Short mmCIF file of C-alpha atoms in Angstrom, two decimals:
data_model
loop_
_atom_site.label_atom_id
_atom_site.label_comp_id
_atom_site.label_asym_id
_atom_site.label_seq_id
_atom_site.Cartn_x
_atom_site.Cartn_y
_atom_site.Cartn_z
CA UNK A 1 -19.70 -54.30 -33.01
CA UNK A 2 -22.28 -51.58 -33.52
CA UNK A 3 -22.46 -50.79 -29.79
CA UNK A 4 -18.67 -50.61 -29.55
CA UNK A 5 -18.48 -48.22 -32.50
CA UNK A 6 -21.07 -45.92 -30.91
CA UNK A 7 -19.34 -45.88 -27.52
CA UNK A 8 -15.86 -45.04 -28.90
CA UNK A 9 -16.53 -41.34 -29.72
CA UNK A 10 -18.16 -40.88 -26.30
CA UNK A 11 -15.08 -42.30 -24.56
CA UNK A 12 -12.84 -40.01 -26.61
CA UNK A 13 -14.92 -36.95 -25.73
CA UNK A 14 -14.85 -37.58 -21.97
CA UNK A 15 -11.16 -36.54 -21.42
CA UNK A 16 -11.71 -33.38 -23.50
CA UNK A 17 -14.75 -32.43 -21.46
CA UNK A 18 -12.88 -33.00 -18.18
CA UNK A 19 -9.93 -30.95 -19.41
CA UNK A 20 -12.23 -28.12 -20.46
CA UNK A 21 -13.87 -28.16 -17.05
CA UNK A 22 -10.54 -27.94 -15.30
CA UNK A 23 -9.48 -25.07 -17.55
CA UNK A 24 -12.69 -23.20 -16.76
CA UNK A 25 -12.05 -23.75 -13.04
CA UNK A 26 -8.48 -22.47 -13.33
CA UNK A 27 -9.65 -19.46 -15.34
CA UNK A 28 -12.33 -18.64 -12.76
CA UNK A 29 -9.86 -18.87 -9.87
CA UNK A 30 -7.35 -16.75 -11.73
CA UNK A 31 -9.96 -14.05 -12.40
CA UNK A 32 -11.08 -14.07 -8.77
CA UNK A 33 -7.47 -13.79 -7.57
CA UNK A 34 -6.75 -10.94 -9.98
CA UNK A 35 -9.82 -8.99 -8.90
CA UNK A 36 -9.06 -9.53 -5.20
CA UNK A 37 -5.49 -8.25 -5.54
CA UNK A 38 -6.69 -5.27 -7.58
CA UNK A 39 -9.34 -4.49 -4.97
CA UNK A 40 -6.69 -4.67 -2.23
CA UNK A 41 -4.47 -2.19 -4.08
CA UNK A 42 -7.39 0.16 -4.72
CA UNK A 43 -8.44 -0.12 -1.06
CA UNK A 44 -4.99 0.94 0.12
CA UNK A 45 -5.05 3.93 -2.22
CA UNK A 46 -8.56 4.78 -1.07
CA UNK A 47 -7.55 4.68 2.60
CA UNK A 48 -4.50 6.85 1.89
CA UNK A 49 -6.60 9.34 -0.04
CA UNK A 50 -9.19 9.38 2.74
CA UNK A 51 -6.52 10.13 5.35
CA UNK A 52 -5.14 13.00 3.25
CA UNK A 53 -8.61 14.41 2.62
CA UNK A 54 -9.55 14.22 6.30
CA UNK A 55 -6.33 15.98 7.32
CA UNK A 56 -6.78 18.72 4.74
CA UNK A 57 -10.41 19.32 5.72
CA UNK A 58 -9.57 19.35 9.43
CA UNK A 59 -6.57 21.64 8.98
CA UNK A 60 -8.22 24.06 6.58
CA UNK A 61 -9.49 26.45 9.28
CA UNK A 62 -6.01 26.90 10.76
CA UNK A 63 -4.27 27.16 7.40
CA UNK A 64 -6.79 29.67 6.07
CA UNK A 65 -6.62 31.73 9.28
CA UNK A 66 -2.85 31.94 9.70
CA UNK A 67 -1.65 31.25 6.15
CA UNK A 68 2.09 30.95 5.70
CA UNK A 69 2.64 32.34 9.19
CA UNK A 70 1.52 29.02 10.60
CA UNK A 71 4.73 27.45 9.23
CA UNK A 72 7.07 30.30 10.20
CA UNK A 73 5.76 31.32 13.63
CA UNK A 74 7.14 29.91 16.87
CA UNK A 75 4.40 31.10 19.25
CA UNK A 76 1.80 28.61 20.45
CA UNK A 77 -0.74 30.24 22.76
CA UNK A 78 -4.13 28.56 23.17
CA UNK A 79 -5.41 31.46 25.31
CA UNK A 80 -5.01 34.08 22.58
CA UNK A 81 -5.49 31.47 19.82
CA UNK A 82 -2.16 32.25 18.18
CA UNK A 83 -0.63 29.08 16.80
CA UNK A 84 2.56 28.41 14.89
CA UNK A 85 4.13 25.09 13.89
CA UNK A 86 7.77 26.14 13.62
CA UNK A 87 8.83 24.85 17.05
CA UNK A 88 7.31 21.35 16.60
CA UNK A 89 8.75 21.11 13.09
CA UNK A 90 12.19 22.06 14.39
CA UNK A 91 11.97 19.59 17.26
CA UNK A 92 10.86 16.76 14.97
CA UNK A 93 13.70 17.32 12.52
CA UNK A 94 16.33 17.92 15.22
CA UNK A 95 15.53 14.79 17.26
CA UNK A 96 15.34 12.63 14.13
CA UNK A 97 18.67 13.98 12.88
CA UNK A 98 20.38 13.27 16.22
CA UNK A 99 18.89 9.79 16.28
CA UNK A 100 20.07 8.91 12.78
CA UNK A 101 23.56 10.37 13.33
CA UNK A 102 23.95 7.95 16.23
CA UNK A 103 21.94 4.93 15.11
CA UNK A 104 23.23 4.58 11.54
CA UNK A 105 26.98 4.17 12.28
CA UNK A 106 26.32 2.08 15.38
CA UNK A 107 23.79 -0.11 13.56
CA UNK A 108 26.10 -0.64 10.60
CA UNK A 109 28.95 -1.47 12.97
CA UNK A 110 26.85 -4.06 14.78
CA UNK A 111 25.69 -5.59 11.49
CA UNK A 112 29.26 -5.81 10.19
CA UNK A 113 30.39 -7.40 13.45
CA UNK A 114 27.58 -9.98 13.36
CA UNK A 115 28.18 -10.99 9.74
CA UNK A 116 31.97 -10.68 9.41
CA UNK A 117 33.68 -10.72 12.81
CA UNK A 118 31.43 -12.23 15.47
CA UNK A 119 32.24 -15.78 16.70
CA UNK A 120 29.45 -18.25 15.84
CA UNK A 121 28.72 -18.83 19.53
CA UNK A 122 27.84 -15.16 20.11
CA UNK A 123 26.17 -14.43 16.78
CA UNK A 124 22.72 -15.70 17.66
CA UNK A 125 22.48 -14.29 21.23
CA UNK A 126 23.64 -10.83 20.12
CA UNK A 127 21.27 -10.87 17.14
CA UNK A 128 18.32 -11.88 19.33
CA UNK A 129 19.17 -9.18 21.87
CA UNK A 130 19.18 -6.51 19.15
CA UNK A 131 15.85 -7.72 17.78
CA UNK A 132 14.30 -7.70 21.26
CA UNK A 133 14.89 -3.94 21.43
CA UNK A 134 12.36 -3.53 18.61
CA UNK A 135 9.71 -5.35 20.64
CA UNK A 136 9.85 -3.06 23.68
CA UNK A 137 6.81 -0.73 23.74
CA UNK A 138 7.60 2.93 23.24
CA UNK A 139 5.98 3.93 26.52
CA UNK A 140 8.49 1.72 28.34
CA UNK A 141 11.29 3.59 26.61
CA UNK A 142 9.66 6.83 27.72
CA UNK A 143 9.33 5.81 31.38
CA UNK A 144 12.89 4.48 31.43
CA UNK A 145 14.14 7.63 29.76
CA UNK A 146 12.37 9.93 32.23
CA UNK A 147 13.26 8.16 35.47
CA UNK A 148 16.64 6.57 34.63
CA UNK A 149 18.25 7.92 31.48
CA UNK A 150 17.48 11.64 31.91
CA UNK A 151 18.85 11.83 35.49
CA UNK A 152 21.96 9.95 34.33
CA UNK A 153 22.52 12.45 31.51
CA UNK A 154 21.84 15.36 33.86
CA UNK A 155 24.59 14.18 36.21
CA UNK A 156 27.18 12.98 33.68
CA UNK A 157 27.00 13.72 29.95
CA UNK A 158 25.35 17.12 29.89
CA UNK A 159 27.70 18.80 32.44
CA UNK A 160 30.64 17.30 30.53
CA UNK A 161 29.41 18.75 27.24
CA UNK A 162 28.75 22.17 28.78
CA UNK A 163 32.19 22.29 30.38
CA UNK A 164 34.09 20.91 27.39
CA UNK A 165 32.53 23.04 24.66
CA UNK A 166 31.80 26.15 26.70
CA UNK A 167 34.64 28.11 25.12
CA UNK A 168 34.23 26.83 21.53
CA UNK A 169 32.44 29.49 19.42
CA UNK A 170 29.74 27.42 17.69
CA UNK A 171 29.57 24.41 19.98
CA UNK A 172 29.12 26.65 23.02
CA UNK A 173 25.71 27.63 21.65
CA UNK A 174 24.73 24.08 20.71
CA UNK A 175 25.61 22.76 24.19
CA UNK A 176 24.64 25.83 26.21
CA UNK A 177 22.41 26.09 29.22
CA UNK A 178 21.93 24.27 32.51
CA UNK A 179 21.75 20.46 32.45
CA UNK A 180 18.01 19.84 32.58
CA UNK A 181 18.29 16.11 31.87
CA UNK A 182 15.31 16.23 29.54
CA UNK A 183 15.46 18.02 26.21
CA UNK A 184 16.18 17.66 22.50
CA UNK A 185 19.39 15.67 23.01
CA UNK A 186 17.76 13.22 25.41
CA UNK A 187 14.87 12.64 23.02
CA UNK A 188 17.32 12.11 20.16
CA UNK A 189 19.28 9.53 22.17
CA UNK A 190 16.10 7.66 23.09
CA UNK A 191 15.07 7.65 19.44
CA UNK A 192 18.51 6.36 18.47
CA UNK A 193 18.05 3.38 20.78
CA UNK A 194 14.59 2.72 19.34
CA UNK A 195 15.74 3.03 15.72
CA UNK A 196 18.88 0.93 16.22
CA UNK A 197 17.18 -2.51 15.86
CA UNK A 198 15.64 -1.58 12.50
CA UNK A 199 18.90 -0.33 11.01
CA UNK A 200 20.86 -3.27 12.41
CA UNK A 201 18.40 -5.98 11.33
CA UNK A 202 18.02 -4.72 7.78
CA UNK A 203 21.77 -4.16 7.41
CA UNK A 204 22.59 -7.62 8.72
CA UNK A 205 20.10 -9.27 6.39
CA UNK A 206 21.45 -7.49 3.31
CA UNK A 207 25.06 -8.17 4.32
CA UNK A 208 24.26 -11.88 4.42
CA UNK A 209 23.13 -11.75 0.77
CA UNK A 210 26.66 -10.94 -0.46
CA UNK A 211 27.94 -14.01 -2.37
CA UNK A 212 30.78 -15.71 -0.53
CA UNK A 213 32.70 -16.10 -3.76
CA UNK A 214 33.10 -12.31 -4.04
CA UNK A 215 34.61 -12.01 -0.59
CA UNK A 216 36.81 -15.08 -1.07
CA UNK A 217 38.11 -13.66 -4.35
CA UNK A 218 38.95 -10.36 -2.62
CA UNK A 219 40.75 -12.16 0.19
CA UNK A 220 42.54 -14.26 -2.43
CA UNK A 221 44.15 -11.23 -4.05
CA UNK A 222 45.36 -9.94 -0.69
CA UNK A 223 42.61 -7.57 0.47
CA UNK A 224 42.28 -6.92 4.16
CA UNK A 225 39.02 -7.41 6.03
CA UNK A 226 38.40 -3.65 6.04
CA UNK A 227 38.98 -3.47 2.29
CA UNK A 228 36.58 -6.35 1.68
CA UNK A 229 33.88 -4.65 3.75
CA UNK A 230 34.48 -1.26 2.15
CA UNK A 231 34.99 -2.35 -1.47
CA UNK A 232 32.80 -5.45 -1.73
CA UNK A 233 30.17 -5.76 1.00
CA UNK A 234 28.93 -2.16 1.31
CA UNK A 235 28.82 -1.35 -2.45
CA UNK A 236 27.01 -4.64 -3.14
CA UNK A 237 24.32 -3.93 -0.52
CA UNK A 238 24.01 -0.14 -0.67
CA UNK A 239 20.44 -0.23 -1.99
CA UNK A 240 19.30 -2.31 0.96
CA UNK A 241 21.26 -0.14 3.38
CA UNK A 242 19.51 3.00 2.15
CA UNK A 243 16.17 1.26 2.60
CA UNK A 244 17.03 0.29 6.17
CA UNK A 245 18.15 3.81 7.04
CA UNK A 246 14.97 5.31 5.63
CA UNK A 247 12.88 2.76 7.53
CA UNK A 248 14.54 3.87 10.75
CA UNK A 249 14.10 7.54 9.85
CA UNK A 250 10.40 6.99 9.28
CA UNK A 251 10.14 5.45 12.74
CA UNK A 252 12.03 8.35 14.30
CA UNK A 253 9.85 11.01 12.66
CA UNK A 254 6.59 9.52 13.88
CA UNK A 255 7.54 8.37 17.39
CA UNK A 256 5.22 9.81 20.03
CA UNK A 257 5.13 8.48 23.57
CA UNK A 258 8.83 7.98 24.25
CA UNK A 259 9.61 11.48 22.99
CA UNK A 260 6.73 13.01 24.93
CA UNK A 261 8.20 11.78 28.21
CA UNK A 262 11.72 13.16 27.77
CA UNK A 263 11.68 16.18 25.44
CA UNK A 264 10.22 18.70 27.88
CA UNK A 265 7.21 19.73 25.74
CA UNK A 266 8.16 23.40 25.43
CA UNK A 267 6.90 25.27 22.35
CA UNK A 268 10.07 27.22 21.72
CA UNK A 269 13.20 27.00 19.61
CA UNK A 270 16.57 27.13 21.32
CA UNK A 271 20.03 27.04 19.84
CA UNK A 272 21.01 24.49 22.47
CA UNK A 273 20.08 20.84 22.05
CA UNK A 274 20.17 20.51 25.84
CA UNK A 275 17.11 22.76 26.18
CA UNK A 276 13.53 21.42 26.28
CA UNK A 277 11.52 21.41 23.08
CA UNK A 278 8.66 19.60 21.42
CA UNK A 279 7.82 17.57 18.33
CA UNK A 280 4.74 17.33 16.16
CA UNK A 281 3.72 13.96 17.56
CA UNK A 282 4.33 15.04 21.15
CA UNK A 283 2.30 18.23 20.71
CA UNK A 284 -0.66 16.33 19.29
CA UNK A 285 -0.52 13.66 22.01
CA UNK A 286 -0.28 16.23 24.82
CA UNK A 287 -2.91 18.70 23.70
CA UNK A 288 -5.50 17.04 21.51
CA UNK A 289 -7.74 15.90 24.37
CA UNK A 290 -7.56 19.40 25.90
CA UNK A 291 -8.19 21.33 22.69
CA UNK A 292 -11.08 23.74 23.17
CA UNK A 293 -12.43 25.51 20.13
CA UNK A 294 -12.38 24.78 16.45
CA UNK A 295 -9.23 26.79 15.72
CA UNK A 296 -7.21 24.98 18.40
CA UNK A 297 -8.31 21.57 17.12
CA UNK A 298 -7.69 22.57 13.53
CA UNK A 299 -4.16 23.71 14.39
CA UNK A 300 -3.37 20.32 15.91
CA UNK A 301 -4.75 18.56 12.84
CA UNK A 302 -2.61 20.86 10.72
CA UNK A 303 0.41 19.61 12.65
CA UNK A 304 -0.59 16.08 11.69
CA UNK A 305 -0.83 17.14 8.05
CA UNK A 306 2.66 18.64 8.23
CA UNK A 307 4.04 15.41 9.71
CA UNK A 308 2.38 13.45 6.92
CA UNK A 309 3.96 15.74 4.32
CA UNK A 310 7.41 15.45 5.94
CA UNK A 311 7.17 11.67 5.99
CA UNK A 312 6.01 11.59 2.37
CA UNK A 313 8.93 13.79 1.32
CA UNK A 314 11.39 11.55 3.14
CA UNK A 315 9.98 8.43 1.50
CA UNK A 316 10.02 10.11 -1.92
CA UNK A 317 13.67 11.07 -1.47
CA UNK A 318 14.47 7.52 -0.41
CA UNK A 319 12.74 6.15 -3.49
CA UNK A 320 14.67 8.50 -5.77
CA UNK A 321 17.93 7.50 -4.12
CA UNK A 322 17.13 3.82 -4.59
CA UNK A 323 16.26 4.33 -8.26
CA UNK A 324 19.52 6.22 -8.81
CA UNK A 325 21.53 3.47 -7.12
CA UNK A 326 19.78 0.81 -9.17
CA UNK A 327 20.62 2.71 -12.39
CA UNK A 328 24.24 2.99 -11.32
CA UNK A 329 24.40 -0.73 -10.64
CA UNK A 330 22.75 -1.48 -13.98
CA UNK A 331 25.20 0.67 -15.87
#
């Protein structure tokens, strides 16, 4: 009896000790996980800050030498060391704008077809084909654009645009000049093809999140398919659509090799989108290995800093648009 009475408290304490050990183990793992995630976030911020600092330091010589003229001057002459970023900035914005004007409506149309109109037999093959476009390397797009697409445009689309709009006051300037094949328009079309899979994939995924009951209720009260898409599907998914468009725009702004092949790489601004031009990425890719002298190198790094700023502004605008849409949906 005495031995049993002495062993009882020990037996009662054993489960408590095991539970305390498990709690300590859980607490330790939770602390380790929290510190690891915090370190990952701080690492990302550190890398971003390091990139910004490196760009600012590298570009400081050019920015301090040319000042505001670096952003407003078109000339780019390595011989006389006179550099201006206006032509690459214009080319970057122009090609991205052309790409988005084409890719956004086409991508949304494909996504609507796949989710609302496409027969089940064709839905998967068409979707896989669109996604495969995103896996093609950009240099392949560039080679195809230079040897196949540009000659095709030179013989067909560009002469048609020049002839059709030659007598229209404003459009005659936009589509002026001989059909080179390469140029701003060609680069924009190549970018549109490259951006199309991103816009289409994101749009299709967000369209599939629309509850079926909403569409069935709309059809039940007599809405047409167009009215359901316009009044139900697009308003319900507009936040995701904006995110997909901005993702594609980010890709268009930073594309390098494909644009380098087909844009012509001319440091000048022309009123015609058929004329050759250049972008920030193309200028850096073409000239960085040949840059001789600190000022030349610093000017190219300054171009990279400008591209970083443009991308940051675009992402900030996208974030503000998403927050505004979320507030509107909440209200």
